Coordinates of C-alpha atoms and ligand atoms in Angstrom, one line a residue:
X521 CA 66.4 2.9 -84.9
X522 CA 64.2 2.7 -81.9
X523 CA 66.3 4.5 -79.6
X524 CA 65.6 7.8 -79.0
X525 CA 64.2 9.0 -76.2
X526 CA 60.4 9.5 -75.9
X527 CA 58.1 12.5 -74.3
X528 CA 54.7 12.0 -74.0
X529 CA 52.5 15.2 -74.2
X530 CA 49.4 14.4 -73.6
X531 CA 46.5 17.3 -74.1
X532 CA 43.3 17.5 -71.4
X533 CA 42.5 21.0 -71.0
X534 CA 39.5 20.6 -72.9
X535 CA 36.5 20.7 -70.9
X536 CA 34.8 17.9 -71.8
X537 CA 31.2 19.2 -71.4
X538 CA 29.0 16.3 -72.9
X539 CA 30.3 13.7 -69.9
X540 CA 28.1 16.3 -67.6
X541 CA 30.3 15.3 -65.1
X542 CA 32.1 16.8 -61.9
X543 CA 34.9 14.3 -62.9
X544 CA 37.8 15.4 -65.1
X545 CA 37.0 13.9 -68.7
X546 CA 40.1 11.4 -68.7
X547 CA 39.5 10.4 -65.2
X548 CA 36.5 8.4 -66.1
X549 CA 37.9 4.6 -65.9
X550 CA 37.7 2.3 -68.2
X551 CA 38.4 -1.8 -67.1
X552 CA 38.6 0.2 -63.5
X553 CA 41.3 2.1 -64.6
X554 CA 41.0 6.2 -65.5
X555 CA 41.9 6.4 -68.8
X556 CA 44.6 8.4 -68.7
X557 CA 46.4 6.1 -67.0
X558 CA 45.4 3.5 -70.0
X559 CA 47.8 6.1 -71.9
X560 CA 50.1 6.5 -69.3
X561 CA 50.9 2.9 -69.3
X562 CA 51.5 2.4 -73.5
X563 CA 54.3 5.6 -72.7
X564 CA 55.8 3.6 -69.4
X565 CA 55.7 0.6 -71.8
X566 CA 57.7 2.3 -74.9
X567 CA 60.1 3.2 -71.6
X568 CA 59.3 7.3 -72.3
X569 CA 61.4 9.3 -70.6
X570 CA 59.0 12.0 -69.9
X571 CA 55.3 11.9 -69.5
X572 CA 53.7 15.7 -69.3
X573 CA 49.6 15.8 -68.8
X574 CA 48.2 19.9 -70.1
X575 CA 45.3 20.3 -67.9
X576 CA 43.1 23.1 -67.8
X577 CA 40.0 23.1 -65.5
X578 CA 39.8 20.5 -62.7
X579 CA 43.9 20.1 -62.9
X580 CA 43.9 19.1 -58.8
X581 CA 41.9 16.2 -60.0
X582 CA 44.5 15.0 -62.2
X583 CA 47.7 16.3 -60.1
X584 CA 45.7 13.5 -57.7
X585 CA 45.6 10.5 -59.9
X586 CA 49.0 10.9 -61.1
X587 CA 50.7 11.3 -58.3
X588 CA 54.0 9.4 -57.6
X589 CA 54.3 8.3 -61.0
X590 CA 56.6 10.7 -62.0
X591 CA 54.1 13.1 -64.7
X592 CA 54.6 16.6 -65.1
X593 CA 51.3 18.9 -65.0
X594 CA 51.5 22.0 -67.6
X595 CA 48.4 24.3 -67.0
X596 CA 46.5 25.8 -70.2
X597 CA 44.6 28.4 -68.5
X598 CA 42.6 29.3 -71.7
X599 CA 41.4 26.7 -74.0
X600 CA 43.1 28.4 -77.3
X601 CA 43.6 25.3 -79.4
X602 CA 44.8 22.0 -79.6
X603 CA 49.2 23.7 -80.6
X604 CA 48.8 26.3 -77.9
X605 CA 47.6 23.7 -75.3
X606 CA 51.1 21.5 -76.4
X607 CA 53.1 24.1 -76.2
X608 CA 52.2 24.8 -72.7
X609 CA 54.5 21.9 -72.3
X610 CA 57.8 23.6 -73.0
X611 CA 58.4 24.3 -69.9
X612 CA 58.3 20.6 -68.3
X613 CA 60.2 19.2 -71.2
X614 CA 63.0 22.1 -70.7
X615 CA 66.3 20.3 -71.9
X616 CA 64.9 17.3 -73.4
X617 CA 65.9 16.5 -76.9
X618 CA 64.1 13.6 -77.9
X619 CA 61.0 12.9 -79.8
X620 CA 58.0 14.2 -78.2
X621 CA 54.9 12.3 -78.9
X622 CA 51.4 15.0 -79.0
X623 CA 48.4 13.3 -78.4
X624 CA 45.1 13.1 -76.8
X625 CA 43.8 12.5 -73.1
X626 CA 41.0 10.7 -74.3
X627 CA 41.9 8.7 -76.7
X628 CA 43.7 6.3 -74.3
X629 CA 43.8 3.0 -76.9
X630 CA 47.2 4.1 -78.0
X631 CA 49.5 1.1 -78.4
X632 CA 53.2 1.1 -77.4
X633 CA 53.9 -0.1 -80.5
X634 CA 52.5 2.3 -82.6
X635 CA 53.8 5.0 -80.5
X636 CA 57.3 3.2 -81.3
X637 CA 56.7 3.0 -84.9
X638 CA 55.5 6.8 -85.4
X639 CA 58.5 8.0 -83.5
X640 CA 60.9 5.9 -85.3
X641 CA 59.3 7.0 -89.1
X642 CA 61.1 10.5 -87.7
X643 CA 64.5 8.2 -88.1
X644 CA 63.8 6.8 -91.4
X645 CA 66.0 7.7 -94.3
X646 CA 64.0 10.5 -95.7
X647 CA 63.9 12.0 -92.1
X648 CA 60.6 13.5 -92.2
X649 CA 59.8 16.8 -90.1
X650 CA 56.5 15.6 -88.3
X651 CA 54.3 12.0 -88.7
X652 CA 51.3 12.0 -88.0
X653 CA 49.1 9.3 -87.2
X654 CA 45.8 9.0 -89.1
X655 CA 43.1 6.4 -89.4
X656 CA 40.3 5.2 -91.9
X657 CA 37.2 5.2 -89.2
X658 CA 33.4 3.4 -90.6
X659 CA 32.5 7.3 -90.0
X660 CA 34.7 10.1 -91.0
X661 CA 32.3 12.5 -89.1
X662 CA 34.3 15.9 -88.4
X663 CA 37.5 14.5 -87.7
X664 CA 40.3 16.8 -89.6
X665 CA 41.2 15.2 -92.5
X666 CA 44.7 14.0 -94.2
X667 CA 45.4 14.5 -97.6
X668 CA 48.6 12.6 -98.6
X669 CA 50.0 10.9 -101.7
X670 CA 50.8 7.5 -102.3
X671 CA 53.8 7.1 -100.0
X672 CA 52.2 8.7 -97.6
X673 CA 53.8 12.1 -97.4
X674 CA 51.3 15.1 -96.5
X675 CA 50.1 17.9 -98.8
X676 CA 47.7 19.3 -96.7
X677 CA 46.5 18.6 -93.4
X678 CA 42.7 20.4 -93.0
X679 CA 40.2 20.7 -90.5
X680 CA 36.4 19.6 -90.9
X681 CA 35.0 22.9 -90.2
X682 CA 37.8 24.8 -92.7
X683 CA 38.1 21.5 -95.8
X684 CA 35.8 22.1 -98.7
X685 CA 33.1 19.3 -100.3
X686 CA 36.3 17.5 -102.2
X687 CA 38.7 17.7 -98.9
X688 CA 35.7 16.6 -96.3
X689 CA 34.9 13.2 -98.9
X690 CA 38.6 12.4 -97.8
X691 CA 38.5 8.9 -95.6
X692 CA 42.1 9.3 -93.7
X693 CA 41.5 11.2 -90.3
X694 CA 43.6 12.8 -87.8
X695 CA 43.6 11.3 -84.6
X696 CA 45.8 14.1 -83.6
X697 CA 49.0 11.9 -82.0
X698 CA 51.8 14.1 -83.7
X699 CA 55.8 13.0 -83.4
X700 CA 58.1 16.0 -83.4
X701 CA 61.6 16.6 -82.5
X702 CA 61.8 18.4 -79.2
X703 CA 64.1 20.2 -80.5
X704 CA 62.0 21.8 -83.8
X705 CA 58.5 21.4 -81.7
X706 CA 58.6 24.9 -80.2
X707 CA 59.4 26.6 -82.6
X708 CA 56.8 25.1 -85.1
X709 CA 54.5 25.6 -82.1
X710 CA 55.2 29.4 -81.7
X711 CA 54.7 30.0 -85.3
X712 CA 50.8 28.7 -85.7
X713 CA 48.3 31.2 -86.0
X714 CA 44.6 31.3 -85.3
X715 CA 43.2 32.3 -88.8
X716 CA 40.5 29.8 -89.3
X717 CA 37.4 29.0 -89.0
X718 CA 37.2 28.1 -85.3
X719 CA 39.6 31.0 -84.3
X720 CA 41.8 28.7 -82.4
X721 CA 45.8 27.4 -83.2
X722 CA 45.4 24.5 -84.6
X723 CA 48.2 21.7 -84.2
X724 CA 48.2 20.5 -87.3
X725 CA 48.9 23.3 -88.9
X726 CA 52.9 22.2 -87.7
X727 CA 52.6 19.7 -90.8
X728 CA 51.5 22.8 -92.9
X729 CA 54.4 25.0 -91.1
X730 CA 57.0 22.0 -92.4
X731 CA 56.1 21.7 -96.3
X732 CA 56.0 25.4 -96.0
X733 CA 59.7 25.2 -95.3
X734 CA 60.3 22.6 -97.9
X735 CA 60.7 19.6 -95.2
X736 CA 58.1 16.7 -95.9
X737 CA 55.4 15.2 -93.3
X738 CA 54.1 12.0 -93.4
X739 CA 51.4 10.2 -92.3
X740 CA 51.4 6.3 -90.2
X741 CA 48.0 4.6 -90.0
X742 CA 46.8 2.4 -88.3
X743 CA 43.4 0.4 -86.7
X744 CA 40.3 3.0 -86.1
X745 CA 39.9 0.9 -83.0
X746 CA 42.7 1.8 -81.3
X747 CA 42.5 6.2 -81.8
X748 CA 38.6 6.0 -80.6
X749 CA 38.1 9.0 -79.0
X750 CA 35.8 9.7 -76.0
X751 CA 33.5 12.7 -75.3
X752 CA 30.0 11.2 -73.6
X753 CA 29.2 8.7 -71.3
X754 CA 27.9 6.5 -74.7
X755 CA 31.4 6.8 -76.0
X756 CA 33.1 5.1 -72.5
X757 CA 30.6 2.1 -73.1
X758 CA 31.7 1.9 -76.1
X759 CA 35.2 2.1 -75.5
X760 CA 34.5 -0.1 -72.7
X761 CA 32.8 -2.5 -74.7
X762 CA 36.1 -2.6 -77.0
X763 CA 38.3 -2.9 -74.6
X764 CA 36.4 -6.2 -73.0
X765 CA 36.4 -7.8 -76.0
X766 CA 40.0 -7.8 -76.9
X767 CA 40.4 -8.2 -73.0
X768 CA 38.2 -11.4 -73.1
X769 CA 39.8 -12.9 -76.5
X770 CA 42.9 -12.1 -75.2
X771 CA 42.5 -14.4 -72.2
X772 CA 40.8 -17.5 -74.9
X773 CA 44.5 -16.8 -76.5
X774 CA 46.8 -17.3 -73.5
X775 CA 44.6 -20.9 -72.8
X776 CA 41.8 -20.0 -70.8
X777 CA 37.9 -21.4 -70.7
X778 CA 35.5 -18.7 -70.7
X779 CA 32.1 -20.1 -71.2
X780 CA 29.7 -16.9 -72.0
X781 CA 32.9 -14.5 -73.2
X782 CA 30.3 -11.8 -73.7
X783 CA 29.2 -11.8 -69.9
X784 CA 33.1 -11.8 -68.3
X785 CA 34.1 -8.7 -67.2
X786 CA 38.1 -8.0 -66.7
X787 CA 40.0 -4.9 -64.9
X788 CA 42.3 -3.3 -66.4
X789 CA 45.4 -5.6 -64.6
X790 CA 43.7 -8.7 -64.2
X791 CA 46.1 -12.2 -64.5
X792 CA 44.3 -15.0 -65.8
X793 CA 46.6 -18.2 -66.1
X794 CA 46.6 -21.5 -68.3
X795 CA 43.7 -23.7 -68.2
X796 CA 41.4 -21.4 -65.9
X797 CA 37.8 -22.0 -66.3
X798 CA 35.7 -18.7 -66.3
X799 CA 31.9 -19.3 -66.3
X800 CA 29.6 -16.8 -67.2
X801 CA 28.9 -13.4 -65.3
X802 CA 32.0 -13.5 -63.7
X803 CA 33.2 -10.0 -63.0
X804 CA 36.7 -9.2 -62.2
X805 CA 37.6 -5.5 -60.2
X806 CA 41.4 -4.5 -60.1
X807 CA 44.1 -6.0 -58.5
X808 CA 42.9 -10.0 -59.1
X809 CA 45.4 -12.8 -60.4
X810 CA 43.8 -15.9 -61.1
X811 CA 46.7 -18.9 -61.0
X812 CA 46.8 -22.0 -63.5
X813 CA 43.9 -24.7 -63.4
X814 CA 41.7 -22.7 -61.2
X815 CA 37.9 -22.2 -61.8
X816 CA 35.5 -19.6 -61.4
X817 CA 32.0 -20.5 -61.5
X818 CA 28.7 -18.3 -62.1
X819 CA 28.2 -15.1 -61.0
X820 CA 31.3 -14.2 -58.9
X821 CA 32.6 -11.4 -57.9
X822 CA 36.4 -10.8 -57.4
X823 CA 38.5 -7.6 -56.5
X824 CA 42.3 -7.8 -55.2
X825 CA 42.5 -11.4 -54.7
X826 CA 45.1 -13.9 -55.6
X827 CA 43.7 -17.2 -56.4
X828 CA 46.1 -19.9 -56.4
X829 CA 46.4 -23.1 -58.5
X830 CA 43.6 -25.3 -58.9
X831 CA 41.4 -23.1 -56.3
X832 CA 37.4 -23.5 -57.4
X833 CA 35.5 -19.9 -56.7
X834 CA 31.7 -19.6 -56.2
X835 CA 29.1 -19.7 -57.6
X836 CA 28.5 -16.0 -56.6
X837 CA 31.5 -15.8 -54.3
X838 CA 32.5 -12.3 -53.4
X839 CA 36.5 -12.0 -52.8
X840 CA 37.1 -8.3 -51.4
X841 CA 40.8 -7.1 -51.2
X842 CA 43.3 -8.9 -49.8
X843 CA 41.4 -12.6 -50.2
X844 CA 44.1 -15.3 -51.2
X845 CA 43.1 -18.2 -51.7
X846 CA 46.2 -20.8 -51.9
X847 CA 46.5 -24.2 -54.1
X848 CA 43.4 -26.2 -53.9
X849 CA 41.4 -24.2 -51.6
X850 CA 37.5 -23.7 -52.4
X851 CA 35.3 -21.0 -51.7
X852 CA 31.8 -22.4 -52.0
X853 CA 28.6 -20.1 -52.9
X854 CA 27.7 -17.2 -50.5
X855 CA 31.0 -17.2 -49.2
X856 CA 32.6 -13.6 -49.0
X857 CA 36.2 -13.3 -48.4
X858 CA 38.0 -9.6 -47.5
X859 CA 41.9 -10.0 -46.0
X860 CA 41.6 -13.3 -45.6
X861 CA 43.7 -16.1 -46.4
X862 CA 42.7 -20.0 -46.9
X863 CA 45.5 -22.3 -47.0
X864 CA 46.4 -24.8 -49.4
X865 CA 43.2 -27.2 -49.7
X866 CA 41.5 -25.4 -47.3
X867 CA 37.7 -25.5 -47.7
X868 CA 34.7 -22.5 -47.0
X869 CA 32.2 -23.9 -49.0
X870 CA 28.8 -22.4 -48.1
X871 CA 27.4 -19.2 -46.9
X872 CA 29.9 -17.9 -44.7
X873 CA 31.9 -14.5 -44.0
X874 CA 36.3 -14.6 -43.5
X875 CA 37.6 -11.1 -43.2
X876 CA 41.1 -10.4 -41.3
X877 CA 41.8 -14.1 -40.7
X878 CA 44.3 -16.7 -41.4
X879 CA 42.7 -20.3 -42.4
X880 CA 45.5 -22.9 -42.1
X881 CA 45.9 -25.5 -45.0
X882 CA 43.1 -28.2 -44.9
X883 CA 40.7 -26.8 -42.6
X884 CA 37.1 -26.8 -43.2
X885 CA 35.0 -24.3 -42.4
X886 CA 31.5 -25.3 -42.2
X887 CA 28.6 -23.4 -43.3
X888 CA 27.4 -20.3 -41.9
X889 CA 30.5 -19.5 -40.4
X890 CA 31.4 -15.7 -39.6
X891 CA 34.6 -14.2 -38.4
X892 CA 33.6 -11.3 -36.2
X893 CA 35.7 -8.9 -37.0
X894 CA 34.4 -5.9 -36.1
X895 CA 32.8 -3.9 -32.5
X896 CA 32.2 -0.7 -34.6
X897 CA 35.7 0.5 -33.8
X898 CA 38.4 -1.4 -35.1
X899 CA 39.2 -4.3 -36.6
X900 CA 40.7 -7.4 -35.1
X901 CA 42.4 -11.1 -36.6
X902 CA 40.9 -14.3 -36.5
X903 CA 43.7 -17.2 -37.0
X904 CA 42.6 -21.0 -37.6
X905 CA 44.9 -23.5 -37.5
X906 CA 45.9 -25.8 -40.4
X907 CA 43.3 -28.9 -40.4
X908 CA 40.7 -27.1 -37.9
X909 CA 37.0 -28.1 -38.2
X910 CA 34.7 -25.1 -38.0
X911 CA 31.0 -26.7 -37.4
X912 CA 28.6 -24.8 -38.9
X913 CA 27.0 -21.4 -37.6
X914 CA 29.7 -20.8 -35.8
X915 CA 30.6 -17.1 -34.6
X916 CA 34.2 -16.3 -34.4
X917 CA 34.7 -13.6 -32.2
X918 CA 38.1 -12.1 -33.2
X919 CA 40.3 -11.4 -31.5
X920 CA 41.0 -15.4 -31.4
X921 CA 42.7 -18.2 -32.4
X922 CA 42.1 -21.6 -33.5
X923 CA 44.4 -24.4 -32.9
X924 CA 45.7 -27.1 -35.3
X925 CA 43.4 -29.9 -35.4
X926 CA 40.5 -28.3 -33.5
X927 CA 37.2 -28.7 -33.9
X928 CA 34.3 -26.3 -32.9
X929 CA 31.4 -27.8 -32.7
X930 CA 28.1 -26.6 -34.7
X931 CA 26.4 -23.2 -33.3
X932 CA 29.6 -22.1 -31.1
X933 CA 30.4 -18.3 -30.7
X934 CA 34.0 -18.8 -29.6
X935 CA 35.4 -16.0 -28.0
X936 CA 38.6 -17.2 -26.3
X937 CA 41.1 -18.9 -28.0
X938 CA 41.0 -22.8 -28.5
X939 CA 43.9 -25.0 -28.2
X940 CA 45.3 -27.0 -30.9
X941 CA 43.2 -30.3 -30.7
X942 CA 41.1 -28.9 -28.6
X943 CA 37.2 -29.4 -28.9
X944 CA 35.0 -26.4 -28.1
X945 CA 31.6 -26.3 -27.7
X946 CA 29.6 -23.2 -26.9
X947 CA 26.2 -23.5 -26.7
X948 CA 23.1 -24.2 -24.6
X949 CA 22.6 -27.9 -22.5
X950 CA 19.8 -29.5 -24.4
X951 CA 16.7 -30.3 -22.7
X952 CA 15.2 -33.6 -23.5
X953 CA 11.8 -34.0 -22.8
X954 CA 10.7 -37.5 -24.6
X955 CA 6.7 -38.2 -25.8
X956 CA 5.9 -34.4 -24.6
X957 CA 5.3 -33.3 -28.0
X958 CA 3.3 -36.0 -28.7
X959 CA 1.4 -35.2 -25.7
X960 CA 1.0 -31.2 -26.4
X961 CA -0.4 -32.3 -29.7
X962 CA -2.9 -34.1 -28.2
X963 CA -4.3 -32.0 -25.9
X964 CA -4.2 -29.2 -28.1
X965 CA -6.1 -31.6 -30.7
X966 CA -8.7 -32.0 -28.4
X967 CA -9.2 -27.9 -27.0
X968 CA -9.3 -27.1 -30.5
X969 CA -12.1 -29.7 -31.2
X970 CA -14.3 -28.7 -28.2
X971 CA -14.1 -25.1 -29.1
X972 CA -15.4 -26.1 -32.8
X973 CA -18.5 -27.3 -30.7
X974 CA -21.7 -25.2 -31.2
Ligands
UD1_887 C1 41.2 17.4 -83.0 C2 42.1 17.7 -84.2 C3 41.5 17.0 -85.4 C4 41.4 15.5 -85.2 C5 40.7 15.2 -83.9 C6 40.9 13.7 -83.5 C7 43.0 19.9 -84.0 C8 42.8 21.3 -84.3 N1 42.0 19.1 -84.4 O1 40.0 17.9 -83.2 O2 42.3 17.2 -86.6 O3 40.8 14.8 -86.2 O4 41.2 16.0 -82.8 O5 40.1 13.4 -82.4 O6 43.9 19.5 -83.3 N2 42.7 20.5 -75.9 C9 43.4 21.2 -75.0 N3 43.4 22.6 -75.1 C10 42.7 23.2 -76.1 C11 42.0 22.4 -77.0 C12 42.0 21.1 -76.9 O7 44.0 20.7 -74.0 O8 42.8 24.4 -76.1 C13 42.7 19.0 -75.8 C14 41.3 18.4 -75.4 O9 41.1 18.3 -74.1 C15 41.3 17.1 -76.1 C16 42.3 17.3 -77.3 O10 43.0 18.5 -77.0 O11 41.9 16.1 -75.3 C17 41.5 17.5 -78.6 O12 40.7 18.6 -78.6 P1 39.3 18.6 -79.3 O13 38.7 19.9 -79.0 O14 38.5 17.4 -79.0 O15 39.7 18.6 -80.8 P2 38.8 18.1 -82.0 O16 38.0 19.2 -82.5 O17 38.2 16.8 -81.7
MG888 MG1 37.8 15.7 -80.0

């Protein structure tokens, strides 16, 4: 078992009203990512051979997202029902014989491995016509409801607004994710009608299609969690708030220190190693990989950035994209970071700005450094040479280079390169003027007093 190809159909032509949002429903991200693609990852993870998205309204929106990744777009131009809107599919999954997998846009929680295991109950000795996947949610609300026997074959699949007072006190739920046989799905499909009570073709009226021709359905549970479904913006923080919790005990599991879990906030992709300690408010936008031993203290904030081993972040650090930070290196507080590198053991540890620059291993850049990156135009490289000594204030004015070994001192704006162990200084000649402060005070001691007189 286990082998049969997979096609995902995945329905969003609804129109998703109660987001109020100009956004296509299952584009709204969750951990950072749209949650579509949430989906579209548990199918690449099964290995599905075919991924087809039915959008209605707003479809350029979700041709967008998906492009390159190889998903098919069928168009629903009337929102008929949830069996009409898969069978817009059949076009897409022309010649594919596998199991196609019907399910929801946004309900994007679906595991690979209970995709896996509905699609293989298809292969199971009794060879079932359709499985459907149903849950036991805290509130049954008007979800359509399952009504199967012990060993979980279906007698009646009915929906809230058609089920009478005995069907609608039944606790198993559709969550709608249906596994049919390519190869019998159109045909099932073609033969729903729309006499009910919301006028519309429903699809589970398949399962009702299959026991009318004497083949069995069945039903696979499984966690509430996993099917919730999302149709306001409360729902997404919801769903948001789920997904950050198993995100967040997830990373305790794999060996990692998180001090205040509850204020931790992951991305959808983000790599947290062994022995990393997270402290709290930490939040974490796509594209970050945090290596073994490193820490991240308070109130960071960290996008596309690779932190190496043993690196220490923050407190409130900002790494933009493209910040690496390589074994050892620190990034102090108020230190932002965007396409930057620091090498291994290289220090920024207060208050300064690296963006489009190379820091060579062991430097130390010194407080109040900036890279100057930017005349309004375009956008040019700073490189500083392994064990440089940036004093502090210093203002980089890129394009330039800093040797190996240099040092600039304190309050420099260096805007030609400096060779390696080179000292540069760029600042005013001090004028030293000794006792005339001492001096000034007195005198202005004394006008002050007269002026007091009467
Ligand atoms: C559906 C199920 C119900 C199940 C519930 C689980 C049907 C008839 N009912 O009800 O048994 O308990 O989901 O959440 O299937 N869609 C289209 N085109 C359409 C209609 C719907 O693409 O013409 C899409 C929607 O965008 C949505 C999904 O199908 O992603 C479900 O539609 P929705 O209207 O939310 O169905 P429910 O009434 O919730
Ligand atoms: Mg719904």
């Amino acid at each position: 078992m286990g082998e049969q190809a997979l096609a995902a159909i995945i329905l969003a032509a609804g129109q998703g009203t109660r987001m109020r949002s100009d956004l296509h429903k299952v584009l709204h991200p969750i951990a950072g990512q749209p949650m579509l693609h949430h989906l579209l990852a548990s199918f690449d993870a099964v290995g599905a051979a075919e991924q087809v998205v039915v959008v209605g309204a707003r479809r350029e929106q979700v041709e967008a997202s998906v492009a390159g990744r190889g998903v098919r777009i069928a168009h629903q131009a009337e929102q008929l029902g949830t069996a009409h809107a898969a069978l817009q599919a059949k076009d897409a999954l022309a010649g594919f014989d596998g199991i196609a997998i019907v399910c929801f846009g946004d309900t994007p929680f679906l595991k690979p491995e209970t995709i896996r295991r509905l699609a293989d109950r298809l292969l199971a000795e009794d060879a079932p016509r359709v499985a459907v996947l149903g849950f036991v949610p805290d509130d049954a609300k008007a979800y359509g409801r399952i009504i199967a026997r012990l060993d979980g074959t279906i007698s009646k699949m009915v929906e809230f607004k058609d089920a009478s007072k005995q069907e609608r006190a039944v606790k198993l739920c559709n969550s709608g994710v249906t596994a049919v046989r390519a190869s019998d799905l159109w045909g099932l499909l073609e033969r729903v009608g729309n006499n009910n009570a919301a006028g519309e073709y429903y699809l589970p009226d398949i399962v009702m299609l299959a026991i009318k021709d004497h083949d069995s359905a069945v039903v696979v549970e499984t966690d509430a969690d996993e099917l919730i479904g999302i149709n306001s913006r409360a729902e997404l923080a919801e769903a948001e708030r789920i997904w950050q919790a198993q995100r967040r005990a997830q990373a305790m599991a794999d060996g990692a220190t998180l001090i205040a879990p509850e204020t931790v906030w992951f991305a959808f992709d983000t790599v947290i190693g062994r022995d990393v300690l997270i402290e709290s408010n930490v939040v974490f936008g796509p594209g970050v990989s945090v290596a073994d031993g490193a820490t991240i203290h308070a109130f960071s904030h960290i996008a596309g950035a690779t932190i190496g081993e043993g690196c220490a972040v923050g407190p409130f650090a900002r790494l933009r994209p493209g910040a690496r930070l390589e074994q050892g290196a620190k990034v102090g507080n108020f230190v932002e970071m965007k396409n930057a590198v620091l090498g291994v053991g290289a220090k920024a540890s207060h208050l300064t700005y690296l963006g489009d620059a190379t820091v060579g291993a062991n430097a130390n850049i010194g407080a109040g450094t900036i890279t100057c990156n930017y005349d309004g135009y375009f956008k040019y490289q700073t490189v500083i040479g392994e064990g440089a000594f940036i004093g502090s204030n210093s203002a980089l004015i890129a394009p330039v280079t800093i040797g190996r070994d240099a040092i600039v001192a304190a309050g420099s704006a260096v805007s030609r390169d400096v060779a390696d162990g080179e000292m540069r200084m760029v600042r005013a000649e001090q004028l030293v003027k000794p006792g005339w402060a001492d001096r000034f005070h007195d005198t202005m001691k004394k006008r002050k007093a007269d002026r007091a007189k009467p």
